[in-house]
Coordinates of C-alpha atoms and ligand atoms in Angstrom, one line a residue:
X281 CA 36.5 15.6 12.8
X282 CA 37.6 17.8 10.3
X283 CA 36.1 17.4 6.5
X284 CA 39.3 16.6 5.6
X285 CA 39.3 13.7 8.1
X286 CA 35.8 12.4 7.4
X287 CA 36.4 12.4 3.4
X288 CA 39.7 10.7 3.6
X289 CA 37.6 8.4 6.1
X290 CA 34.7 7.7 4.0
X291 CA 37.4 7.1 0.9
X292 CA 38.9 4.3 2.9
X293 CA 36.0 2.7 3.9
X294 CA 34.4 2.9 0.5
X295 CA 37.7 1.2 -1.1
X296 CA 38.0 -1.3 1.8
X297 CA 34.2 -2.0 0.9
X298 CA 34.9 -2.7 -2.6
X299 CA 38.3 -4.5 -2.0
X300 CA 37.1 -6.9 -0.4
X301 CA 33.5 -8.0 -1.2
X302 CA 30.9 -6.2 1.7
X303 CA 29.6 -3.2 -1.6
X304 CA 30.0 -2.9 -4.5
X305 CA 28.4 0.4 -6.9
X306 CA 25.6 -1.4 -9.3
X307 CA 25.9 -2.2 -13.2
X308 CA 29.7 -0.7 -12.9
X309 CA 30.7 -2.9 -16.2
X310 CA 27.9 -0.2 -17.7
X311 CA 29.2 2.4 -16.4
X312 CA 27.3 2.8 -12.8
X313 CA 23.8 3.4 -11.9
X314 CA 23.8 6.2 -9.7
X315 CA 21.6 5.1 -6.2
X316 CA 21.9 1.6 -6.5
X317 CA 24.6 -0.7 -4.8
X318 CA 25.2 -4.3 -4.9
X319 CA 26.6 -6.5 -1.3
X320 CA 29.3 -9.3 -2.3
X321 CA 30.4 -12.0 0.1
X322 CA 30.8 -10.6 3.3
X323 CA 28.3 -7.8 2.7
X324 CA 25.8 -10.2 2.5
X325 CA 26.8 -12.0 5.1
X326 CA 26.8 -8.5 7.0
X327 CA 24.0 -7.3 6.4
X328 CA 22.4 -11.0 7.1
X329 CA 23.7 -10.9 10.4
X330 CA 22.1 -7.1 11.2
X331 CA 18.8 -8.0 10.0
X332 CA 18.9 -11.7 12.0
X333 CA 19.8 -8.9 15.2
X334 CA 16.7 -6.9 14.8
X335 CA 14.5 -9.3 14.2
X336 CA 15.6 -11.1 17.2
X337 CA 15.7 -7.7 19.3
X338 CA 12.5 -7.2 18.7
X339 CA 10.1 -10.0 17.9
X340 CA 12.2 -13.2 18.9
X341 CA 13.2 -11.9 22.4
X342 CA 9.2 -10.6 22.9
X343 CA 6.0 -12.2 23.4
X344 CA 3.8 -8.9 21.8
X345 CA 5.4 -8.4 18.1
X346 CA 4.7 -10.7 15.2
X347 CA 6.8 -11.0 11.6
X348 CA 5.2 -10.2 8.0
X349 CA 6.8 -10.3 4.5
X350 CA 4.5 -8.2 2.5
X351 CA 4.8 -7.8 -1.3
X352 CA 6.5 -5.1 -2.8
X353 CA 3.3 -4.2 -5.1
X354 CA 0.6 -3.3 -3.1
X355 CA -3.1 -1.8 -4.6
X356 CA -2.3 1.7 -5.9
X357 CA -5.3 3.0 -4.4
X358 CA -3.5 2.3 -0.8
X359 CA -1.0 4.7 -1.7
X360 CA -3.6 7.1 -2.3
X361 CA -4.6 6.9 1.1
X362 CA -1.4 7.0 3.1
X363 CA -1.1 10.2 1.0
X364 CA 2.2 9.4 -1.0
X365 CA 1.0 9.7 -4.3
X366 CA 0.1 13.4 -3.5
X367 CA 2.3 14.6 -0.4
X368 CA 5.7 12.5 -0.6
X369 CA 7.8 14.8 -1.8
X370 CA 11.0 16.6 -1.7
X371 CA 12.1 20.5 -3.2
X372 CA 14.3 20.0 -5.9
X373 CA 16.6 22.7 -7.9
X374 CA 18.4 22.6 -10.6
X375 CA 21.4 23.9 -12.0
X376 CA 20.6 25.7 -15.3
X377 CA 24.4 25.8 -16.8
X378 CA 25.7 22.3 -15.5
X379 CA 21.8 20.5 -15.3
X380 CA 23.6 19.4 -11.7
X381 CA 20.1 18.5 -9.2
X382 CA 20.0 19.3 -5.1
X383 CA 17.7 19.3 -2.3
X384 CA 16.6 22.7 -2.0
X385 CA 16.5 21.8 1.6
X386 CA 19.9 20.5 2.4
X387 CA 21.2 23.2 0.6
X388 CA 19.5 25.8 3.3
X389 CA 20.5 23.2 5.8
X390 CA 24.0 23.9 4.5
X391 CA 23.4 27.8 5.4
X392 CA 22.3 26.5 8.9
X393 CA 18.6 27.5 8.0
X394 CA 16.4 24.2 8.6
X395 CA 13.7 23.9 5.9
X396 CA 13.2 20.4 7.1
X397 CA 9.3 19.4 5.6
X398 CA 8.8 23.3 5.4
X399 CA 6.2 24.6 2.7
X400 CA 7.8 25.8 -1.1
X401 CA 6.8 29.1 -0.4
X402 CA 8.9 29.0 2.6
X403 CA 12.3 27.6 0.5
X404 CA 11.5 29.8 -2.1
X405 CA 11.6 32.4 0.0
X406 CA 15.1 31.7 1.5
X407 CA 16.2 31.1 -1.4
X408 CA 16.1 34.2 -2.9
X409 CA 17.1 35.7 0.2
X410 CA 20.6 34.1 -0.1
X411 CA 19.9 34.6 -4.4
X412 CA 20.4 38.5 -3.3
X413 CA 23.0 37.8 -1.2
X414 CA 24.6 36.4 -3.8
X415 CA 25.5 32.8 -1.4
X416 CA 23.3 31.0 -3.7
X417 CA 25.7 28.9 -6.5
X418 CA 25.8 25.5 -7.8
X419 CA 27.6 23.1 -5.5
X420 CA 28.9 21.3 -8.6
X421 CA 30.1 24.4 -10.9
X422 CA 29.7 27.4 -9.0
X423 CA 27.7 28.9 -11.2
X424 CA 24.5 31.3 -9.8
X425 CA 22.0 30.3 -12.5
X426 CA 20.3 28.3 -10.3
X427 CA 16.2 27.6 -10.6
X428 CA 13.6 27.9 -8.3
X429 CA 12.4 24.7 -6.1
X430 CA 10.1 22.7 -7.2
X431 CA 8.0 19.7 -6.1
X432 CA 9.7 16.1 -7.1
X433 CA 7.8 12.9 -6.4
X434 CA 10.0 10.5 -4.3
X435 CA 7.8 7.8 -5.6
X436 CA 8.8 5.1 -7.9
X437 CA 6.5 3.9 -10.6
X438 CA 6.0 0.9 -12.5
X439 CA 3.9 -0.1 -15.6
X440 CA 3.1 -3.4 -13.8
X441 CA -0.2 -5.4 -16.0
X442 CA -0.2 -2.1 -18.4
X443 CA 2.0 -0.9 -21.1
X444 CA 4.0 2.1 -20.6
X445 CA 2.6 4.4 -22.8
X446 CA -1.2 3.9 -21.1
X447 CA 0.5 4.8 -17.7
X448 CA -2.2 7.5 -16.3
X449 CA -3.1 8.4 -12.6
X450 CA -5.5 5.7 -12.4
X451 CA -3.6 2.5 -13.5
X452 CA 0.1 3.3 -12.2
X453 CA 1.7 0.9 -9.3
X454 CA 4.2 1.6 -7.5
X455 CA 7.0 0.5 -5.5
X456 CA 6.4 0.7 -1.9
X457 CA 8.5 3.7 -0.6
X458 CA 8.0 2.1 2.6
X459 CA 7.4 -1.2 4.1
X460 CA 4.9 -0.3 6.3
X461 CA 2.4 -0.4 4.3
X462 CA 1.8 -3.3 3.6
X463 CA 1.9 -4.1 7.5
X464 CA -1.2 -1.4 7.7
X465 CA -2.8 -3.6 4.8
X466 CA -2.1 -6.6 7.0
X467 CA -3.7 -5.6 10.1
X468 CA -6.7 -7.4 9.4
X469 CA -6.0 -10.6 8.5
X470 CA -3.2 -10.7 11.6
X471 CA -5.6 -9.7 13.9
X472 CA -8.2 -12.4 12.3
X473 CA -5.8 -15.2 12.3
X474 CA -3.4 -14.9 15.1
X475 CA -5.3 -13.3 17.4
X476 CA -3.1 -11.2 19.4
X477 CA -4.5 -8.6 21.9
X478 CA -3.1 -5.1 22.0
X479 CA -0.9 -3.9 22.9
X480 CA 0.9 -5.7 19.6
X481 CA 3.3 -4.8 17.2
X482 CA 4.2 -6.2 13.0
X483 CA 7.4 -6.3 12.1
X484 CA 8.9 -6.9 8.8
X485 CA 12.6 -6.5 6.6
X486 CA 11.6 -5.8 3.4
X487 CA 12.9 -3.6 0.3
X488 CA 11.5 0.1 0.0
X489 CA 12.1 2.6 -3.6
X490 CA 12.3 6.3 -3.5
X491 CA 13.4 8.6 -6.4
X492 CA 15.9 10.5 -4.2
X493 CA 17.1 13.5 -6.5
X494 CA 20.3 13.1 -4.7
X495 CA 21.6 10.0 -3.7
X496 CA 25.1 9.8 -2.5
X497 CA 27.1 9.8 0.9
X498 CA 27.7 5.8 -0.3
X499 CA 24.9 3.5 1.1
X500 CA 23.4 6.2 3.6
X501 CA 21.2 7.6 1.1
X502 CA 19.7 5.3 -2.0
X503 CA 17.5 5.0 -4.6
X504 CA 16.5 1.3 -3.5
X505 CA 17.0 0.2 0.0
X506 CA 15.9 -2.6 2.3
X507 CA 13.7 -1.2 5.5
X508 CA 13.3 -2.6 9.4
X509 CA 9.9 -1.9 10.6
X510 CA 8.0 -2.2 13.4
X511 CA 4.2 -0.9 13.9
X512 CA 3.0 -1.2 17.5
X513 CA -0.9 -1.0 17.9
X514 CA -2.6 0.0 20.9
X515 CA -5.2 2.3 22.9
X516 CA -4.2 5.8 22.7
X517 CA -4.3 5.9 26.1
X518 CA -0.8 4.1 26.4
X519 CA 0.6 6.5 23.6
X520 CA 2.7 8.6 25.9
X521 CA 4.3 5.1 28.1
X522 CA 4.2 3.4 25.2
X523 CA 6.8 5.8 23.0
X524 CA 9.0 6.0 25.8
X525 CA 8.9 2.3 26.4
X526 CA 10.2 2.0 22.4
X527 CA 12.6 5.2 22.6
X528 CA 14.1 3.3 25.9
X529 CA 14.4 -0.4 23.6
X530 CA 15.7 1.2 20.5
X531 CA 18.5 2.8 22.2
X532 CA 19.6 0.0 24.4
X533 CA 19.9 -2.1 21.0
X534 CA 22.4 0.1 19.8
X535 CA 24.3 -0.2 23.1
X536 CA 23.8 -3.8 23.1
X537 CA 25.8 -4.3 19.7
X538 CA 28.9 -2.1 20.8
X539 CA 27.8 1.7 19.2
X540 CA 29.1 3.8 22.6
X541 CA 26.5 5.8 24.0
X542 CA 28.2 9.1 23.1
X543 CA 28.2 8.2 19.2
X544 CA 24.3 8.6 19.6
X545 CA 21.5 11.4 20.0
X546 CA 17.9 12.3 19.7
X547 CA 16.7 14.7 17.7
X548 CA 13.0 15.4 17.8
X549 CA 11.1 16.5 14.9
X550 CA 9.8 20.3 14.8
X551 CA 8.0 20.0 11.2
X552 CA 6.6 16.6 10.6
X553 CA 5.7 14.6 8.1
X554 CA 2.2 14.0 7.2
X555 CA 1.1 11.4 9.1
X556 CA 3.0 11.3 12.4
X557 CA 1.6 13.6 15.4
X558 CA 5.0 13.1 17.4
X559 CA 8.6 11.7 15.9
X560 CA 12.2 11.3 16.9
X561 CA 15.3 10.3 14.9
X562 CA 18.1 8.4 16.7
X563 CA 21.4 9.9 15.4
X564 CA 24.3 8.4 14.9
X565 CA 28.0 10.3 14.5
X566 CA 28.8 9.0 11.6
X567 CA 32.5 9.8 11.3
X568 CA 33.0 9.1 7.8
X569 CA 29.9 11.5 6.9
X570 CA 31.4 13.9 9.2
X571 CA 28.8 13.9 11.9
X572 CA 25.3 13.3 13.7
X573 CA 23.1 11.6 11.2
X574 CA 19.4 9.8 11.3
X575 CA 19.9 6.4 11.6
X576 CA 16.1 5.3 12.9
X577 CA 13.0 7.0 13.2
X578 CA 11.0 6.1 16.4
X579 CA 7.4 8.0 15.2
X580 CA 3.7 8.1 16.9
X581 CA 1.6 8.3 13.8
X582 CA -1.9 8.3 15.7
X583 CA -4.9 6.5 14.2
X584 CA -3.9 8.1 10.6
X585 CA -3.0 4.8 9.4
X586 CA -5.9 2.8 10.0
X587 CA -8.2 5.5 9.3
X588 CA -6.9 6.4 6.4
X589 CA -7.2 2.7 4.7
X590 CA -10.6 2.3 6.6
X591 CA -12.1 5.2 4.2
X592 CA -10.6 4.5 0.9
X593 CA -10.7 0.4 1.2
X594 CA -14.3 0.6 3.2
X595 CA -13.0 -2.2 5.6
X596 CA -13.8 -1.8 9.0
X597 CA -10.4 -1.6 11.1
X598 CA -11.3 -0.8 14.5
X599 CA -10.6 -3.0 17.4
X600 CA -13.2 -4.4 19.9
X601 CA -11.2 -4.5 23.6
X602 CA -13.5 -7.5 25.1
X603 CA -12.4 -6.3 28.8
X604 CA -13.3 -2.4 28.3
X605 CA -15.9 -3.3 25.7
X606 CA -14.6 -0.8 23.9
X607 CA -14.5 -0.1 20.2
X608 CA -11.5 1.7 18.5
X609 CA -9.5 2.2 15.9
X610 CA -5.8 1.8 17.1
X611 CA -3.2 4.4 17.2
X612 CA 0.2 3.1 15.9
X613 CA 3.9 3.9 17.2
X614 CA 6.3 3.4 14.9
X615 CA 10.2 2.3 14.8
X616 CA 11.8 2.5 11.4
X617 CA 15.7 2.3 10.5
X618 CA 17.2 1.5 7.1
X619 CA 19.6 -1.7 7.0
X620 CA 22.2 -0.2 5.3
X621 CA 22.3 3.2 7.5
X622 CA 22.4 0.7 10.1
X623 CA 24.9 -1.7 8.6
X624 CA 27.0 1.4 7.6
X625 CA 26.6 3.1 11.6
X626 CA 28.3 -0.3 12.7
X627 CA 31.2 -0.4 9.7
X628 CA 31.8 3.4 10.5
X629 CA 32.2 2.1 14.0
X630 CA 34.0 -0.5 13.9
X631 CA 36.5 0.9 11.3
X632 CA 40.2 1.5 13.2
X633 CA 43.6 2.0 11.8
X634 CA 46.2 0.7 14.5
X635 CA 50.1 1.5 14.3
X636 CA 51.5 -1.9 15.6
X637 CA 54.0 -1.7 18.2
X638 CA 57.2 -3.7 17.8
X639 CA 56.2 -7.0 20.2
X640 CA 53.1 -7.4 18.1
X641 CA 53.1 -9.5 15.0
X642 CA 53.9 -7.8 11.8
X643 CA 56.5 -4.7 11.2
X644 CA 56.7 -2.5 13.7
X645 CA 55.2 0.9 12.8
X646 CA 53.3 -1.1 10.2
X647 CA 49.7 -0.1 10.1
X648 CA 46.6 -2.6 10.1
X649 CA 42.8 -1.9 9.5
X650 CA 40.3 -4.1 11.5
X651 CA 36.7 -3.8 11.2
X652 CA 35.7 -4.3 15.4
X653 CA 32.8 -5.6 14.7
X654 CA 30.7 -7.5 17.6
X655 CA 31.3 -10.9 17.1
X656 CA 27.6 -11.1 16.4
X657 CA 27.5 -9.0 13.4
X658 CA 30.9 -9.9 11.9
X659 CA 30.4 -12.1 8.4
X660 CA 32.9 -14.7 9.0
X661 CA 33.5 -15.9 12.6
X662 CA 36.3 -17.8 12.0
X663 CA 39.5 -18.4 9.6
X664 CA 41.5 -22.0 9.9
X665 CA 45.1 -20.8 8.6
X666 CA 47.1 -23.4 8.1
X667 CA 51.0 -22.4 8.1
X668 CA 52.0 -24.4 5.3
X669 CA 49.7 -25.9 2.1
X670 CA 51.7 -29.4 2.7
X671 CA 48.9 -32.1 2.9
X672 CA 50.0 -33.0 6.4
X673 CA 48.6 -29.7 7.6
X674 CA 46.2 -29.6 5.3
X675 CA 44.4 -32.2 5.6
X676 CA 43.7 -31.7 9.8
X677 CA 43.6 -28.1 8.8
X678 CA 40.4 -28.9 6.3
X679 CA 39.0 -31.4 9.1
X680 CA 38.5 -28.4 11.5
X681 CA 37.0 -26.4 9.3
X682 CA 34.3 -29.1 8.2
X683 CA 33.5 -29.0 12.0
X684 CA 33.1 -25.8 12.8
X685 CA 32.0 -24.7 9.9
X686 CA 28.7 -26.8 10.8
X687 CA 27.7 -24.1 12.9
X688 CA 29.2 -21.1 11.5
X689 CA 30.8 -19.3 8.5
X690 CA 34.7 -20.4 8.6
X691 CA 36.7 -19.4 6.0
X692 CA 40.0 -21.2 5.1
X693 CA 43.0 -19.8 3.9
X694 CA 46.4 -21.3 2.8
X695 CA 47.5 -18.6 0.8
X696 CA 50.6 -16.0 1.5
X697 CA 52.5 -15.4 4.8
X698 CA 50.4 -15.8 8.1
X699 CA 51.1 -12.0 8.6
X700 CA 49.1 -11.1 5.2
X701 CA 46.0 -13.6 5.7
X702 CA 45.9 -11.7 9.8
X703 CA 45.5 -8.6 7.7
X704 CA 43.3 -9.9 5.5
X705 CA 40.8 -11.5 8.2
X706 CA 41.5 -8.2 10.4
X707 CA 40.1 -6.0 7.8
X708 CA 36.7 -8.5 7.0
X709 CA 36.6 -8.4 10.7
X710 CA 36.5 -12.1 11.4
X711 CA 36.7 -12.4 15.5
X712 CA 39.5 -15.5 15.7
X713 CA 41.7 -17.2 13.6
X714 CA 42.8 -20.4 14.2
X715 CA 46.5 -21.7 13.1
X716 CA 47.3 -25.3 12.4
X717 CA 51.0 -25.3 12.9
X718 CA 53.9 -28.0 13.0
X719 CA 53.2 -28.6 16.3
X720 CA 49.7 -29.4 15.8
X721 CA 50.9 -33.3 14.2
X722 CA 52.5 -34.0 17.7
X723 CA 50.2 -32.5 20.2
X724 CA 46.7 -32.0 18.9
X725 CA 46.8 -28.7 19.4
X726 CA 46.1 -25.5 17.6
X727 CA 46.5 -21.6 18.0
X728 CA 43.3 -19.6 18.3
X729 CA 44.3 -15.9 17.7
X730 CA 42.3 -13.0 19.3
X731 CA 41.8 -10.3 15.8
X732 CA 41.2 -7.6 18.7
X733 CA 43.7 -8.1 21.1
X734 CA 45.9 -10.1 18.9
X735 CA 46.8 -12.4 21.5
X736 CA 47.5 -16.2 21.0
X737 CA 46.2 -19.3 22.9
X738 CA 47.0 -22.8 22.3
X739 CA 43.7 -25.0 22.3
X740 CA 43.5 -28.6 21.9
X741 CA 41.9 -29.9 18.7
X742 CA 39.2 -31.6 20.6
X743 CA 38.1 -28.4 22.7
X744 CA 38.0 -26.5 19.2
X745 CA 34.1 -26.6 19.2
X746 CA 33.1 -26.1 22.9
X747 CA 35.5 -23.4 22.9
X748 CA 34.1 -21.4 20.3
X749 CA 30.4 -22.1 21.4
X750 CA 31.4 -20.5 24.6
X751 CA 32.9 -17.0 23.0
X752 CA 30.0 -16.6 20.5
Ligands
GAP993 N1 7.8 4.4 7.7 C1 8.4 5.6 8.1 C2 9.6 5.9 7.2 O1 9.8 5.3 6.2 P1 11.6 7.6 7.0 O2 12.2 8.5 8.0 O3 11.3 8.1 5.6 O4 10.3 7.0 7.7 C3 12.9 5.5 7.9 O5 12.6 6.4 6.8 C4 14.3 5.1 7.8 O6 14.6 4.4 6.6 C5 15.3 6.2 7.9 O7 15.6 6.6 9.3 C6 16.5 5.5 7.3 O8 17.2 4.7 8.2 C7 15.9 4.7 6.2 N2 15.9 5.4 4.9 C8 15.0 6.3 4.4 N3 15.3 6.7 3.2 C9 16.4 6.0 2.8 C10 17.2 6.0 1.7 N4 16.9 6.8 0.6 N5 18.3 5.3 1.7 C11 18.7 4.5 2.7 N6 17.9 4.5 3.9 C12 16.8 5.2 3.9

């Protein structure tokens, strides 16, 4: 996909996503707040219906993973010891005419040098290699007055219990740049109070804050974000069987929710971050980004974790294995994927522009967007369309979708021509529509239409529920 393509892709998906209620950019009546984004209706319901996937993936459908919801605000001294306060960083430059910021690193990544978790020197370096060359100018205005990279703290600080101006290295909180923290924090009293042997994993959905100097590319990259994590502690004997087992699960969950197999790819870490001794990204082709992007990391971080908050909390972490009698402290493999870049691998997805032939509803030629998503994900399973707003069709029209709507989001729509409210349920994605026609008054019977192959089947009143419990 050209860049051409995959901006005029990403335009249309940003607009549909505004149009109609799944994002919206925060504080707009201000003016924006660059990072942030807000979900409306159906991006709530969305992004509900992702995180309600996951979790059942991998803790409802398995006996050895538990759930946490940890606090956002955690004992600074914990982020001490996971080494964020002093290594979670990115390079930063800036542009000295237009004060415009970037990622030292993508920008080398642009001149297909990868400085991925590389030392400064090593960026500053290329740098000035391309500086000579003269290659190295401001994205935004061109111009070559560009600094030097420098460290930038990803993490986000807050003056929780002290007032601003006393904020010193000692008394600062801050907001968890990742949610597995607090499972590490948690360890204890899970082990303590449910008991579970290992192998086991935690998994929680929580939010997560990093002070990305450059957020954009819509929802992929953000200054607040909600995380899906799972920590899976066992012997480091099972490490190697163990990572496979995970790489294997993640992958097949993907596949399970309709991403083709060829839209995805590993890409295994050379440089790695701090704390993990072996990691892997799952990449998705995000077409609207214009290619392979990380979606999830799948990471073994060793016995860091543990260790770590052993020494700076003095709590003993180890595990006793009663069969082995053996005393350890557990080695952790890791699976970790954001639930927007998630959310926003399955819109990019399901995203498709149709020309409609002539025998299909609508004008022929005329184009119409549909969101394929799997019926699972979509936000609104069902639309009751009645063809007229006359209170004879309404009022059996509103009785169905007080039924189903028991079980399900159902929206109901009496506005405009049937061939505008298709559209409109086409491009929110909702599975079926069902019609309440004429017809219906005589014979109890109703038109269930198909948003992917737009065909039509007439389906008594009665059979409305069963039929629908069957196809979801
Ligand atoms: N606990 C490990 C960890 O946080 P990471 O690679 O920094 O590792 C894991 O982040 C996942 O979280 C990423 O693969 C991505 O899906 C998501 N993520 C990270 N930073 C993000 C951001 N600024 N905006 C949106 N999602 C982000």
């Amino acid at each position: 996909m050209s860049t051409d393509d995959s901006q005029s892709r990403m335009e249309a998906i940003v607009s549909l996503c505004k149009r109609r209620g799944f994002i919206f950019p925060s504080s707009e009546i201000y003016g924006g707040f660059s990072g942030v984004y807000d979900y409306g209706h159906y991006g709530t319901l969305l992004i509900n219906n992702v995180k309600q996937a996951w979790q059942k993936n991998i803790a409802q459908e398995r006996l050895d993973v538990v759930l946490l919801d940890s606090a956002i605000f955690m004992h600074p001294t914990a982020w001490k010891a996971s080494g964020h306060v002093d290594g979670f960083n990115d390079p930063q430059i800036d542009c000295k005419k237009c004060k415009a910021r970037f990622r030292a690193d993508h920008l080398l990544e642009s001149f297909g040098i990868n400085a991925d978790k590389q030392p400064l020197e090593f960026i500053n370096q290329e740098l000035d290699k391309l500086r000579g060359e003269k290659k190295l100018v401001c994205a935004s205005c061109g111009s070559a007055d560009v600094t030097e990279a420098k460290v930038f703290s990803l993490m986000v600080k807050s003056n929780l219990g002290s007032p601003t101006d006393a904020l010193t290295e000692e008394n600062v909180v801050y907001l968890r740049p990742e949610t597995c923290g607090g499972i590490y924090l948690e360890y204890k009293n899970t082990i303590d109070s449910l008991h579970p042997k290992l192998p086991f994993g935690i998994a929680q959905i929580g939010k997560a804050f990093r002070n990305e100097i450059v957020a954009k590319q819509f929802v992929f990259r953000t200054r607040e974000f909600e995380q899906m994590e799972m920590q899976y502690f066992h012997h480091s004997s099972q490490t190697k069987e163990l990572f496979e087992q995970w790489h294997k699960d993640r992958w097949a969950f993907y596949l399970e929710y309709g991403i083709p197999e060829e839209k995805l790819k590993w890409y295994k870490h050379e440089k790695l971050a701090h704390y993990a001794s072996e990691a892997y990204d799952i990449e998705y082709n995000y077409a609207m980004l214009g290619g392979f992007k990380e979606m999830e990391g799948v990471h073994a971080r060793g016995d860091f974790d543990l260790t770590q908050h052993a020494k700076f909390s003095g709590t003993d972490l180890s595990y006793f294995d009663e069969a082995t009698k053996e005393r350890f402290v557990p080695h952790i493999v890791e699976t970790s994927v954001g639930v927007a870049r998630m959310t926003l691998a399955f819109i990019d997805n399901a995203y498709t522009e149709e020309v409609l032939p002539a025998t299909k509803e609508g004008e022929s030629g005329e184009t119409r967007v549909v969101l394929k998503f799997d019926k699972r994900l979509a936000p609104i399973k069902v639309a009751v369309l009645p063809l007229s707003k006359k209170e004879e069709l309404s009022v059996p029209a509103k009785e169905i979708w007080k039924t189903l709507s028991k079980k399900m989001f159902v929206e109901y729509d009496d506005t405009q021509s049937i061939g505008k409210r298709y559209r409109r349920q086409d491009e929110i994605g909702t599975p079926y529509c069902v019609t309440v026609d004429f017809d219906t008054l005589t014979d109890n019977a109703v038109t269930v239409r198909d948003r992917d192959t737009m065909e039509q089947v007439r389906i008594p009143v009665v059979e409305l529920t069963s039929y629908f419990d069957s196809l979801f």
